[in-house]
Coordinates of C-alpha atoms and ligand atoms in Angstrom, one line a residue:
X3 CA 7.5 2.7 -13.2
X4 CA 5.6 0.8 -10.8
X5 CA 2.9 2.6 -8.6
X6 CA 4.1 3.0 -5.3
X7 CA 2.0 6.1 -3.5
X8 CA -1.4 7.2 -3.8
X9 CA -2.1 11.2 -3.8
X10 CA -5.8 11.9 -3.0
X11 CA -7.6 15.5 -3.5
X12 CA -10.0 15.9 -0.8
X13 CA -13.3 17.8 -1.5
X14 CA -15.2 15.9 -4.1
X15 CA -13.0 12.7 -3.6
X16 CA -12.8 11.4 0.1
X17 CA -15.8 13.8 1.4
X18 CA -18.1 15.3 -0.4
X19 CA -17.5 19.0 0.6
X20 CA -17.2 20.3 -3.0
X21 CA -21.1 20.9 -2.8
X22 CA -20.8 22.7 0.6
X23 CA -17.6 25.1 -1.2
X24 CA -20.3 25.8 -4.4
X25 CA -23.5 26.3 -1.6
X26 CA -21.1 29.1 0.1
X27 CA -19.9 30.7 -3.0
X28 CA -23.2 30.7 -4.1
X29 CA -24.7 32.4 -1.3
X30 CA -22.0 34.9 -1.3
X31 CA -22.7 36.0 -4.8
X32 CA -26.3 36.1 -4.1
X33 CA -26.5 38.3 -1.1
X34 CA -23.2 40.7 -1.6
X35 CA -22.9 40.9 -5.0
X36 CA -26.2 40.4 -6.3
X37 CA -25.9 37.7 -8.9
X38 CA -26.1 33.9 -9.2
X39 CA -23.4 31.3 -9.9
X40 CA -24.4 28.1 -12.1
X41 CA -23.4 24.8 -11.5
X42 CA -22.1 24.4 -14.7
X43 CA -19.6 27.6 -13.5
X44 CA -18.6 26.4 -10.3
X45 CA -17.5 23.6 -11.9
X46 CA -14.0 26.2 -13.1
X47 CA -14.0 26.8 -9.0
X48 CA -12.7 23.5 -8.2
X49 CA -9.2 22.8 -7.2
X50 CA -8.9 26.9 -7.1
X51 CA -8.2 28.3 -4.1
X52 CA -10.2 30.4 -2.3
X53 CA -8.6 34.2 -3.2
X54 CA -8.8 32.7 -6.7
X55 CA -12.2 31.6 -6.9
X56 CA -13.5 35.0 -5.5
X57 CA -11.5 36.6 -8.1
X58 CA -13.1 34.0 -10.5
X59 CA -16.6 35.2 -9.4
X60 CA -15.9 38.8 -9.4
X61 CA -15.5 38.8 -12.6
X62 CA -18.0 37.2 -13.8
X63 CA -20.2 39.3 -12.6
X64 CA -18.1 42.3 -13.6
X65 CA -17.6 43.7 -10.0
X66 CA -14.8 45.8 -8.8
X67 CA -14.8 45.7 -4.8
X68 CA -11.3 46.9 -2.9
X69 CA -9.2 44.8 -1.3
X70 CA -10.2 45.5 2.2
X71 CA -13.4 43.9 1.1
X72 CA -12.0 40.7 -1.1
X73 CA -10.5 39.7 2.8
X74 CA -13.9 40.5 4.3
X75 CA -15.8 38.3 1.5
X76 CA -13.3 35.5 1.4
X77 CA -13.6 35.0 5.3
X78 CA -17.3 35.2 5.1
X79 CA -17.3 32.4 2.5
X80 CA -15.4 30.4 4.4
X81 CA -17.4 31.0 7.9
X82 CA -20.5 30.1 5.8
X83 CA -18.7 26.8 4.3
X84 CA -17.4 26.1 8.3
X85 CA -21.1 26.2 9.4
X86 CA -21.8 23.1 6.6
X87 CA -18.7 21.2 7.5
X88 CA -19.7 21.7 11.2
X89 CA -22.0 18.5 11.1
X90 CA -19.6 16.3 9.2
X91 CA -18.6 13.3 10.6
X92 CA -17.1 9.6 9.5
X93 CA -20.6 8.7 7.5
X94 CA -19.8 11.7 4.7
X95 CA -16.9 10.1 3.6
X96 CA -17.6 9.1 0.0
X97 CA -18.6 5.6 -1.3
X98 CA -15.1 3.3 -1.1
X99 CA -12.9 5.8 0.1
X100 CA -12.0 4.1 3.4
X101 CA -11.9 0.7 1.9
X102 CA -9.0 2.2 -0.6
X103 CA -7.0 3.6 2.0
X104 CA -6.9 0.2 3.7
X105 CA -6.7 -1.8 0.7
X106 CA -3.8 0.3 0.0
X107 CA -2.3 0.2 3.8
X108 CA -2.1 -3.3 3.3
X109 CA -0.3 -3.3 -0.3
X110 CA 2.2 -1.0 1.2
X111 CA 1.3 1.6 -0.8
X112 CA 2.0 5.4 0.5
X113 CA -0.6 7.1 1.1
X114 CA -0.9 11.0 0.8
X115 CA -3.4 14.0 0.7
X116 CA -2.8 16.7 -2.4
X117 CA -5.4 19.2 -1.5
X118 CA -5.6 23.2 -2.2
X119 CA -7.4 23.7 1.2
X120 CA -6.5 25.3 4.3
X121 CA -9.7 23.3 6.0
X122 CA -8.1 19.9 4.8
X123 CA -6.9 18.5 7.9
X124 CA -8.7 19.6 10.2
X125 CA -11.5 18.0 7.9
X126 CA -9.6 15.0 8.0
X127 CA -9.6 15.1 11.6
X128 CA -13.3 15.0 11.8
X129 CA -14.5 12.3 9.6
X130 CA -11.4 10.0 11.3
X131 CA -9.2 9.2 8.6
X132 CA -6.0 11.3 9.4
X133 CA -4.2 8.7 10.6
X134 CA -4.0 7.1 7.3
X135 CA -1.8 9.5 5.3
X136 CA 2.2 9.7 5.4
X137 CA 2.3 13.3 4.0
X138 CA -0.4 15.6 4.1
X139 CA -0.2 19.0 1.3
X140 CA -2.5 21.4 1.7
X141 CA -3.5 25.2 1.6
X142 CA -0.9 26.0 4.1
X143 CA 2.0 24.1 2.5
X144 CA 1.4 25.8 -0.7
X145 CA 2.1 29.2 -2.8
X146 CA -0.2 28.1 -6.2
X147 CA -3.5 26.2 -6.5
X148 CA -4.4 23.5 -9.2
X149 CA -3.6 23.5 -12.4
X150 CA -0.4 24.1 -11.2
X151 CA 1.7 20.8 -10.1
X152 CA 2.8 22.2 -7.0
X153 CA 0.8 20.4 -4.4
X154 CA 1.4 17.0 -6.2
X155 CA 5.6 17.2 -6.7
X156 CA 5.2 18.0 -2.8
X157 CA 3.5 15.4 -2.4
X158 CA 6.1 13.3 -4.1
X159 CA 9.0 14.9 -2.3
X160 CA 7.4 14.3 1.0
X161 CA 6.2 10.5 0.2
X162 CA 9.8 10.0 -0.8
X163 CA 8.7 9.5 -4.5
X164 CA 9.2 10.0 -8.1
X165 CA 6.0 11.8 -9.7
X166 CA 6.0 8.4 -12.2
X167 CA 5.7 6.3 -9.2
X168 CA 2.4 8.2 -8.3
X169 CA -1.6 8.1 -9.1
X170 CA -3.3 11.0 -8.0
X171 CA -7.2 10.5 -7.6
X172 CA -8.8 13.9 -8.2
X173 CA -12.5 15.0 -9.4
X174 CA -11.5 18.2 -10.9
X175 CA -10.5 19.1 -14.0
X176 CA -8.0 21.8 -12.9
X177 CA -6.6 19.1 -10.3
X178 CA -6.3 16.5 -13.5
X179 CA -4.6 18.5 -15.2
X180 CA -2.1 19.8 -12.2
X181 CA -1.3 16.2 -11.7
X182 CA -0.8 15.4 -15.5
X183 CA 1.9 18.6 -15.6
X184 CA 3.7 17.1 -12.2
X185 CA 3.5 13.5 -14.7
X186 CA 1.5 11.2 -12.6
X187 CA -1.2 9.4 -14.2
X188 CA -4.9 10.1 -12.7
X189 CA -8.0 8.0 -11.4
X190 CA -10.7 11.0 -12.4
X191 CA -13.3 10.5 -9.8
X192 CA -16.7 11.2 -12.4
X193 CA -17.4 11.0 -16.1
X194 CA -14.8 10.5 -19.1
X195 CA -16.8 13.8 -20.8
X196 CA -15.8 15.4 -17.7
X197 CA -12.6 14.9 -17.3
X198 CA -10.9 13.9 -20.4
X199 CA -7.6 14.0 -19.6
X200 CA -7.7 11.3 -16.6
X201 CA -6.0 8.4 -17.1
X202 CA -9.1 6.0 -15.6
X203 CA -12.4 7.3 -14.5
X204 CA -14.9 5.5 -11.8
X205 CA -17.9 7.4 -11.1
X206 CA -16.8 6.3 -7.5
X207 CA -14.3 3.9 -5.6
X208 CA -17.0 1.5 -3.8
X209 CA -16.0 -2.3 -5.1
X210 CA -12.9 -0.8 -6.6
X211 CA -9.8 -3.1 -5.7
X212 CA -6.4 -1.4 -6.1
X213 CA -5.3 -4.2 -8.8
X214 CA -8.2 -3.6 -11.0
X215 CA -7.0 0.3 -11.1
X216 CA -3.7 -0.7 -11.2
X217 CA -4.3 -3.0 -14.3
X218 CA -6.2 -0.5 -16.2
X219 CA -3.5 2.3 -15.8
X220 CA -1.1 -0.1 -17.3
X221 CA -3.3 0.2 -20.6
X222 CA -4.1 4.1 -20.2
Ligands
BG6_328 C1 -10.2 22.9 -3.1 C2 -11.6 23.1 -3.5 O1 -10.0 21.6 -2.6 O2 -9.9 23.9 -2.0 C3 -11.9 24.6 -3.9 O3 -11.9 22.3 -4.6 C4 -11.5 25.5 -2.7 O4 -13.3 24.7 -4.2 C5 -10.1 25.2 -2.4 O5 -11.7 26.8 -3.1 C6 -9.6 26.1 -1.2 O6 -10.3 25.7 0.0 P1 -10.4 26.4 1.4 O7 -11.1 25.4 2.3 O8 -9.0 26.7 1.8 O9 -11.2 27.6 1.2
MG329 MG1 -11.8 18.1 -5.6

Protein backbone atom coordinates (compact mmCIF):
# COMPACT_ATOMS: atom_id res chain seq x y z
CA UNK A 1 0.00 0.00 0.00
CA UNK A 2 1.12 3.38 -0.73
CA UNK A 3 2.75 5.51 2.11
CA UNK A 4 0.45 7.95 3.31
CA UNK A 5 1.63 9.09 7.17
CA UNK A 6 4.84 9.50 8.72
CA UNK A 7 5.12 8.34 12.59
CA UNK A 8 8.35 9.86 14.14
CA UNK A 9 9.86 8.70 17.73
CA UNK A 10 11.20 11.75 19.31
CA UNK A 11 14.35 11.40 21.49
CA UNK A 12 17.17 10.34 19.30
CA UNK A 13 15.15 11.23 16.09
CA UNK A 14 13.85 14.96 15.90
CA UNK A 15 15.99 16.12 19.11
CA UNK A 16 18.71 14.64 20.38
CA UNK A 17 17.49 14.11 24.06
CA UNK A 18 18.38 10.32 24.11
CA UNK A 19 21.87 11.51 25.51
CA UNK A 20 20.35 13.78 28.15
CA UNK A 21 17.71 10.40 29.20
CA UNK A 22 21.34 8.14 29.44
CA UNK A 23 23.34 11.37 31.32
CA UNK A 24 20.24 11.19 34.05
CA UNK A 25 20.09 7.53 34.40
CA UNK A 26 23.58 7.53 34.67
CA UNK A 27 23.86 9.87 37.29
CA UNK A 28 21.18 8.26 39.19
CA UNK A 29 22.91 4.95 39.28
CA UNK A 30 26.06 6.57 40.26
CA UNK A 31 25.01 8.57 43.25
CA UNK A 32 21.95 6.30 44.70
CA UNK A 33 22.82 3.10 43.82
CA UNK A 34 26.41 3.09 43.62
CA UNK A 35 27.21 1.63 40.22
CA UNK A 36 27.78 2.74 36.63
CA UNK A 37 25.67 2.21 33.52
CA UNK A 38 27.60 1.66 30.03
CA UNK A 39 26.70 3.10 26.89
CA UNK A 40 26.56 -0.06 25.37
CA UNK A 41 23.60 -0.79 28.25
CA UNK A 42 21.72 2.17 27.89
CA UNK A 43 21.41 1.42 24.61
CA UNK A 44 18.37 -1.67 26.02
CA UNK A 45 16.88 1.75 27.83
CA UNK A 46 15.70 3.28 24.67
CA UNK A 47 12.13 3.40 23.71
CA UNK A 48 11.47 1.99 27.53
CA UNK A 49 9.71 3.92 29.63
CA UNK A 50 10.78 5.43 32.49
CA UNK A 51 9.33 2.78 35.48
CA UNK A 52 10.78 0.30 33.01
CA UNK A 53 14.17 1.51 32.57
CA UNK A 54 14.62 1.89 36.43
CA UNK A 55 13.45 -1.51 36.75
CA UNK A 56 16.07 -2.30 33.94
CA UNK A 57 18.88 -0.70 35.97
CA UNK A 58 17.93 -2.10 39.26
CA UNK A 59 18.63 -5.14 38.15
CA UNK A 60 21.52 -4.84 36.88
CA UNK A 61 23.02 -3.88 39.58
CA UNK A 62 21.16 -6.46 41.68
CA UNK A 63 19.38 -3.85 43.95
CA UNK A 64 16.15 -4.35 45.75
CA UNK A 65 14.75 -0.80 46.83
CA UNK A 66 10.73 -0.55 47.97
CA UNK A 67 8.41 1.05 46.04
CA UNK A 68 8.07 4.20 47.96
CA UNK A 69 11.58 4.67 46.76
CA UNK A 70 11.26 3.42 42.85
CA UNK A 71 8.56 6.81 42.82
CA UNK A 72 11.27 8.83 44.63
CA UNK A 73 14.08 7.70 42.08
CA UNK A 74 12.05 7.88 38.93
CA UNK A 75 11.03 11.58 39.72
CA UNK A 76 14.56 12.40 40.53
CA UNK A 77 15.69 11.05 37.13
CA UNK A 78 13.36 12.92 35.49
CA UNK A 79 13.95 16.42 37.42
CA UNK A 80 17.67 15.80 36.55
CA UNK A 81 16.78 15.07 32.72
CA UNK A 82 14.24 18.50 32.99
CA UNK A 83 17.30 20.48 34.11
CA UNK A 84 19.12 19.27 30.48
CA UNK A 85 16.14 19.81 28.47
CA UNK A 86 15.77 23.22 30.19
CA UNK A 87 18.17 24.90 27.62
CA UNK A 88 16.70 23.30 24.55
CA UNK A 89 15.52 25.28 21.94
CA UNK A 90 14.80 25.12 17.86
CA UNK A 91 18.80 24.73 17.05
CA UNK A 92 18.84 20.98 18.89
CA UNK A 93 16.60 19.67 16.48
CA UNK A 94 18.53 17.06 14.60
CA UNK A 95 20.17 17.34 11.14
CA UNK A 96 16.98 17.29 8.39
CA UNK A 97 14.36 16.88 10.68
CA UNK A 98 12.54 20.10 9.92
CA UNK A 99 13.18 19.91 6.26
CA UNK A 100 11.22 16.32 6.41
CA UNK A 101 8.30 17.56 8.14
CA UNK A 102 7.87 20.26 5.43
CA UNK A 103 8.90 18.16 2.64
CA UNK A 104 6.25 15.98 3.79
CA UNK A 105 3.60 19.00 4.61
CA UNK A 106 3.84 19.65 1.16
CA UNK A 107 3.40 15.93 -0.20
CA UNK A 108 0.32 15.72 1.89
CA UNK A 109 1.70 13.30 3.90
CA UNK A 110 0.25 12.91 7.69
CA UNK A 111 2.38 13.66 9.91
CA UNK A 112 2.44 12.13 13.59
CA UNK A 113 4.59 11.70 16.78
CA UNK A 114 4.87 7.86 18.31
CA UNK A 115 6.84 8.60 21.38
CA UNK A 116 6.96 6.64 24.93
CA UNK A 117 7.47 10.00 26.71
CA UNK A 118 5.48 11.96 29.06
CA UNK A 119 7.99 15.07 28.30
CA UNK A 120 7.21 14.73 24.48
CA UNK A 121 5.14 17.66 23.82
CA UNK A 122 5.88 19.87 25.86
CA UNK A 123 9.44 19.18 24.19
CA UNK A 124 7.86 19.73 21.04
CA UNK A 125 6.64 22.87 22.31
CA UNK A 126 10.01 24.24 22.89
CA UNK A 127 12.11 23.50 19.94
CA UNK A 128 8.76 24.94 17.77
CA UNK A 129 7.72 22.18 15.75
CA UNK A 130 4.34 21.14 17.42
CA UNK A 131 2.37 22.62 15.01
CA UNK A 132 3.44 20.20 12.41
CA UNK A 133 1.93 16.95 13.67
CA UNK A 134 -1.91 15.78 13.19
CA UNK A 135 -1.78 13.22 16.05
CA UNK A 136 0.51 13.28 18.76
CA UNK A 137 1.05 9.64 21.06
CA UNK A 138 2.89 9.75 23.87
CA UNK A 139 3.61 8.70 27.53
CA UNK A 140 0.20 9.84 28.62
CA UNK A 141 -1.78 8.25 25.75
CA UNK A 142 -0.27 5.02 26.53
CA UNK A 143 -0.47 1.70 28.93
CA UNK A 144 2.90 -0.26 27.31
CA UNK A 145 6.21 1.16 26.04
CA UNK A 146 8.18 -0.06 22.90
CA UNK A 147 8.51 -3.14 21.74
CA UNK A 148 5.08 -3.23 22.07
CA UNK A 149 3.04 -1.75 18.97
CA UNK A 150 0.79 0.22 20.96
CA UNK A 151 1.90 3.70 20.49
CA UNK A 152 2.26 3.12 16.66
CA UNK A 153 -1.50 1.38 15.90
CA UNK A 154 -2.56 4.68 17.84
CA UNK A 155 -0.91 6.44 15.90
CA UNK A 156 -2.61 4.89 12.93
CA UNK A 157 -6.05 5.14 14.42
CA UNK A 158 -5.66 8.72 15.21
CA UNK A 159 -3.93 9.64 11.55
CA UNK A 160 -6.95 7.85 10.12
CA UNK A 161 -4.60 5.10 8.78
CA UNK A 162 -3.91 1.59 8.08
CA UNK A 163 -0.51 0.44 9.89
CA UNK A 164 0.64 -0.62 5.91
CA UNK A 165 0.08 2.90 4.88
CA UNK A 166 2.70 4.07 7.54
CA UNK A 167 6.69 4.55 7.96
CA UNK A 168 7.71 5.05 11.32
CA UNK A 169 11.27 6.74 11.71
CA UNK A 170 12.69 5.46 15.01
CA UNK A 171 16.52 5.04 16.39
CA UNK A 172 15.90 2.36 18.70
CA UNK A 173 15.94 -1.01 18.47
CA UNK A 174 12.96 -1.67 20.86
CA UNK A 175 10.96 1.18 18.81
CA UNK A 176 11.96 -0.90 15.37
CA UNK A 177 10.80 -3.61 16.46
CA UNK A 178 7.35 -2.19 18.09
CA UNK A 179 6.71 -0.75 14.74
CA UNK A 180 7.62 -3.97 12.70
CA UNK A 181 4.81 -5.91 15.18
CA UNK A 182 2.11 -2.89 14.46
CA UNK A 183 3.45 -3.83 10.40
CA UNK A 184 4.78 -0.60 9.29
CA UNK A 185 8.00 -0.61 7.53
CA UNK A 186 10.87 1.59 9.40
CA UNK A 187 13.51 4.44 8.42
CA UNK A 188 16.13 3.25 11.37
CA UNK A 189 17.80 6.51 12.18
CA UNK A 190 21.76 4.94 12.71
CA UNK A 191 23.72 2.01 11.56
CA UNK A 192 22.35 -1.28 9.65
CA UNK A 193 24.56 -3.32 12.66
CA UNK A 194 22.39 -1.43 14.83
CA UNK A 195 19.29 -1.93 13.90
CA UNK A 196 18.86 -4.78 11.69
CA UNK A 197 15.45 -5.06 11.43
CA UNK A 198 14.76 -1.45 9.88
CA UNK A 199 13.55 -1.42 6.70
CA UNK A 200 16.16 1.72 5.51
CA UNK A 201 18.79 3.22 7.58
CA UNK A 202 20.34 6.93 7.21
CA UNK A 203 22.74 7.81 9.80
CA UNK A 204 20.60 11.08 9.59
CA UNK A 205 17.80 12.86 7.48
CA UNK A 206 19.82 16.10 6.28
CA UNK A 207 19.59 15.96 2.15
CA UNK A 208 17.12 13.15 2.45
CA UNK A 209 14.14 13.86 0.07
CA UNK A 210 10.93 11.95 0.95
CA UNK A 211 11.00 10.20 -2.74
CA UNK A 212 14.48 8.86 -2.32
CA UNK A 213 13.07 7.04 1.04
CA UNK A 214 10.04 6.29 -0.47
CA UNK A 215 11.87 4.51 -3.51
CA UNK A 216 14.09 2.56 -1.37
CA UNK A 217 11.23 1.18 0.87
CA UNK A 218 9.69 -0.11 -2.29
CA UNK A 219 12.82 -2.44 -2.56
CA UNK A 220 13.18 -3.20 1.35
C1 LIG B 1 11.61 7.29 25.28
C2 LIG B 1 13.09 7.26 25.57
O1 LIG B 1 11.38 8.09 24.17
O2 LIG B 1 10.90 7.82 26.40
C3 LIG B 1 13.38 6.52 26.87
O3 LIG B 1 13.77 6.63 24.49
C4 LIG B 1 12.54 7.12 27.99
O4 LIG B 1 14.76 6.62 27.15
C5 LIG B 1 11.07 7.11 27.61
O5 LIG B 1 12.72 6.36 29.19
C6 LIG B 1 10.18 7.74 28.69
O6 LIG B 1 10.46 9.10 28.77
P1 LIG B 1 10.02 10.10 29.91
O7 LIG B 1 10.43 11.45 29.33
O8 LIG B 1 8.53 9.98 30.08
O9 LIG B 1 10.76 9.74 31.15
MG1 LIG C 1 14.31 7.18 20.31
Amino acid sequence: MPIKAFIFDLDGVIVDTAVFHYQAWKRMANQKLGFDISEEFNETLKGVSRVESLERILQLGNKTITDQEKIDFATQKNDWYLELVNGMDASDILPGITEMLQQSKNAGIKIGLGSVSKNARMILEKVGIIGYFDAIIDGTKISRGKPDPEVFLKGALELGCDPSECLVFEDALAGVEAAVSAGMKTVGIGTKEALPLATITYKNLAGVAINDILEHIDEG
